[in-house]
Backbone as a ProteinNet text record, in pm:
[ID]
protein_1_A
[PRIMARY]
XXXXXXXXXXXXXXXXXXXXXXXXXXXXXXXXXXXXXXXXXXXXXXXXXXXXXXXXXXXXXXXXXXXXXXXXXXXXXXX
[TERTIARY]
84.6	0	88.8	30.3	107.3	80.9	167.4	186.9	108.9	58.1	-25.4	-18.7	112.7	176	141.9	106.9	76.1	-106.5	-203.6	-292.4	-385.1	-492.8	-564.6	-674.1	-664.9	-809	-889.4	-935.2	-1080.4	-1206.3	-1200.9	-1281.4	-1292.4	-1192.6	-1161.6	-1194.8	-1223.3	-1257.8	-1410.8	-1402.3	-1563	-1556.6	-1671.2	-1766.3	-1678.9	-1642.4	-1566.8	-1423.1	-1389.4	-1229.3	-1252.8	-1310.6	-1285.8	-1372.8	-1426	-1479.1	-1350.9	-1304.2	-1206.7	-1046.4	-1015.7	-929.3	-980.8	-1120.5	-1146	-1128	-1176.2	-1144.4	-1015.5	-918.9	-736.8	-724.1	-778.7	-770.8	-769.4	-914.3	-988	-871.5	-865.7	-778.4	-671.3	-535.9	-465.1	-463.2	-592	-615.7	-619	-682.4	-723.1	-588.9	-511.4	-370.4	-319.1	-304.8	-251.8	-55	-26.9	112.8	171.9	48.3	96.8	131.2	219.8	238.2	102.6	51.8	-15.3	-58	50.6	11.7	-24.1	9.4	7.9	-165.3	-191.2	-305.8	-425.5	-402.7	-495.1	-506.8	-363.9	-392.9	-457.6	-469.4	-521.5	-711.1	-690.9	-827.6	-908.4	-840	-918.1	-928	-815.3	-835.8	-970	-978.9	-1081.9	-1247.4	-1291.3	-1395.8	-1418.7	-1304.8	-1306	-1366.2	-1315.6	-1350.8	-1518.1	-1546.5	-1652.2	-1724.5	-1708.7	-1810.9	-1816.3	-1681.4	-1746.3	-1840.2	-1815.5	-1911.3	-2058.7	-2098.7	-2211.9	-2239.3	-2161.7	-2209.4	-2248.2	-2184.9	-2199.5	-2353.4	-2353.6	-2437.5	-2620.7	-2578.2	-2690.7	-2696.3	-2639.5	-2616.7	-2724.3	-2709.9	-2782.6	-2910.2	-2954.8	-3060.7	-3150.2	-3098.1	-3166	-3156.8	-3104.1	-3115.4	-3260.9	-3247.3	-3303	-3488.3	-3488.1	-3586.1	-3666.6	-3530.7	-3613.6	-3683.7	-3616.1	-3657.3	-3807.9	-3820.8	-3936.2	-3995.6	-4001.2	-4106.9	-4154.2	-4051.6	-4112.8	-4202.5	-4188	-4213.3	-4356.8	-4399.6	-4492.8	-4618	-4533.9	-4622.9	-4675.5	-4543.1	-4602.4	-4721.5	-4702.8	-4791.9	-4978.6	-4948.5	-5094.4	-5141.1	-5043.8	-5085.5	-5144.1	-5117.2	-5169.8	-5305.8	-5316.5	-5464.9	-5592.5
-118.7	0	124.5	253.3	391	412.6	544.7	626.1	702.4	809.6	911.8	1030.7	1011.7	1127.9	1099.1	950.9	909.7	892.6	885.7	894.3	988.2	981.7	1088.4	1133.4	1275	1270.5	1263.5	1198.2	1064.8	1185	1302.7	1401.1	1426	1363.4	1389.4	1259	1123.7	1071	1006.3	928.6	908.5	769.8	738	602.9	466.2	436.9	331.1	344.2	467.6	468.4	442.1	482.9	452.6	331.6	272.5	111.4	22.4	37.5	-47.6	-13.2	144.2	114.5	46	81.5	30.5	-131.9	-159.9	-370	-378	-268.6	-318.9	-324.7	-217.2	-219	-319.8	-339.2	-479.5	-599.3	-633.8	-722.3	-752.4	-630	-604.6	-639.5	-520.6	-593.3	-725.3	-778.7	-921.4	-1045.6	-1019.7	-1059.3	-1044.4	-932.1	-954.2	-877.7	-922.4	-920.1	-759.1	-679.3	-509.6	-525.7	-383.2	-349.4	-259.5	-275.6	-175.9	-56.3	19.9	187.7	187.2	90.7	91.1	26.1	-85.9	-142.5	-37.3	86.5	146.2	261.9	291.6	406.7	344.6	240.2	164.1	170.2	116.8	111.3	250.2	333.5	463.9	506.4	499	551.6	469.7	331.9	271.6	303.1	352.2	389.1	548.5	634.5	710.5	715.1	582.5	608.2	530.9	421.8	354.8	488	564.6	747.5	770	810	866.9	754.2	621	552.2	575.5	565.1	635.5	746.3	853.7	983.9	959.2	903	869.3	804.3	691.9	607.7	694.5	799.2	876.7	954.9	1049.5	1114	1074.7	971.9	956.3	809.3	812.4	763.7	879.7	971.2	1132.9	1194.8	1144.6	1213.7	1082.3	1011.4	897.4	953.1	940.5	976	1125	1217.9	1309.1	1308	1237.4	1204.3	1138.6	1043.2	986.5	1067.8	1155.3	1220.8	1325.7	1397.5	1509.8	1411	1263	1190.9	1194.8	1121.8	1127.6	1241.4	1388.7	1503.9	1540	1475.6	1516.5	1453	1331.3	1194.2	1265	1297.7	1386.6	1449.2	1534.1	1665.9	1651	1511.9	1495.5	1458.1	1372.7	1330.1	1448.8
0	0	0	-44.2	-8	94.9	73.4	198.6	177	274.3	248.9	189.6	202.8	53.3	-60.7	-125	-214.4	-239.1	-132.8	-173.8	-250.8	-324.1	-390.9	-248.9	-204	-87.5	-132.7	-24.3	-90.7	-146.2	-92	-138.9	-284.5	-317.3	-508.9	-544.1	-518	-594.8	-592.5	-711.2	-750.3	-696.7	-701.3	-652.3	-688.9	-828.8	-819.3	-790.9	-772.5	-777.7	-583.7	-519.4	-370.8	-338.5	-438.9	-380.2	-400.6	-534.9	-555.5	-459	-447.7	-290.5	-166.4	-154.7	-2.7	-46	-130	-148.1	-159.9	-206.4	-183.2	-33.1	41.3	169.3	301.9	255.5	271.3	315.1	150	127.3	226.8	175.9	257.3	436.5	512.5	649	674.3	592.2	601.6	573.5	489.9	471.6	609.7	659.7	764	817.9	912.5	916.4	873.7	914.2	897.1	1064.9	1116.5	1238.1	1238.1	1378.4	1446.4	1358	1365.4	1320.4	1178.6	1102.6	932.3	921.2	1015.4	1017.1	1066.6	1168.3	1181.7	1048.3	1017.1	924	792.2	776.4	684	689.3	819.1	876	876	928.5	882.7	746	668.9	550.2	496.9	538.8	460.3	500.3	624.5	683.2	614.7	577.9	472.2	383.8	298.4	166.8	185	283.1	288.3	275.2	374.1	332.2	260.2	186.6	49.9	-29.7	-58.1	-178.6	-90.4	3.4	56.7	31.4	20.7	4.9	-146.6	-211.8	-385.9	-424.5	-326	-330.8	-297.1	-200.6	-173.3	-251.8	-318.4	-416.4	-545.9	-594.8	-687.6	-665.7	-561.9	-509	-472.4	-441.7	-466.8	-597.5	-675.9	-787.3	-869.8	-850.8	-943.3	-851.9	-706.6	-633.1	-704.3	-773.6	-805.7	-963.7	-1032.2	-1146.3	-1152	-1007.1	-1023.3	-949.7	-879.7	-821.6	-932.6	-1044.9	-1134.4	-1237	-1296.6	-1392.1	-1299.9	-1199.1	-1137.9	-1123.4	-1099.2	-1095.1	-1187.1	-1353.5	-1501.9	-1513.7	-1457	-1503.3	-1454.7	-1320.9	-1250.5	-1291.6	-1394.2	-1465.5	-1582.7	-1649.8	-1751.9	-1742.7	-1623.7	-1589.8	-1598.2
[MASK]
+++++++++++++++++++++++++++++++++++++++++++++++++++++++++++++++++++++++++++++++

């Protein structure tokens, strides 16, 4: 894994670019055989990015929600 000099902040990236770090992450924890401090900074970075694909994930479950609520009001209006 990098260092944190090397990461992109997770604020800059999109939905699959921080699913597919958090599953290197994943991985990684799960392998095993990090010291302590590398395993937590790991661990946080990954509860990170788990936020952001949530924030992503809500993002356009509100967008899709609004699509069907205007398709809906057209739909009334036509009645």
């Amino acid at each position: 894994m990098s260092t944190d000099e090397e990461y992109t902040p997770v604020t800059e990236l999109g939905y699959e670019e921080a699913r597919d770090e958090l599953a290197d992450i994943v991985s990684t924890l799960e392998h095993g055989g990090l010291d302590l401090d590398t395993s937590l900074a790991l661990w946080e970075r990954g509860e990170a990015l788990a936020t952001r694909c949530e924030e992503h994930l809500r993002g356009a479950r509100e967008r899709i929600e609004t699509v069907i609520a205007q398709k809906n009001s057209a739909d009334e209006d036509d009645e």
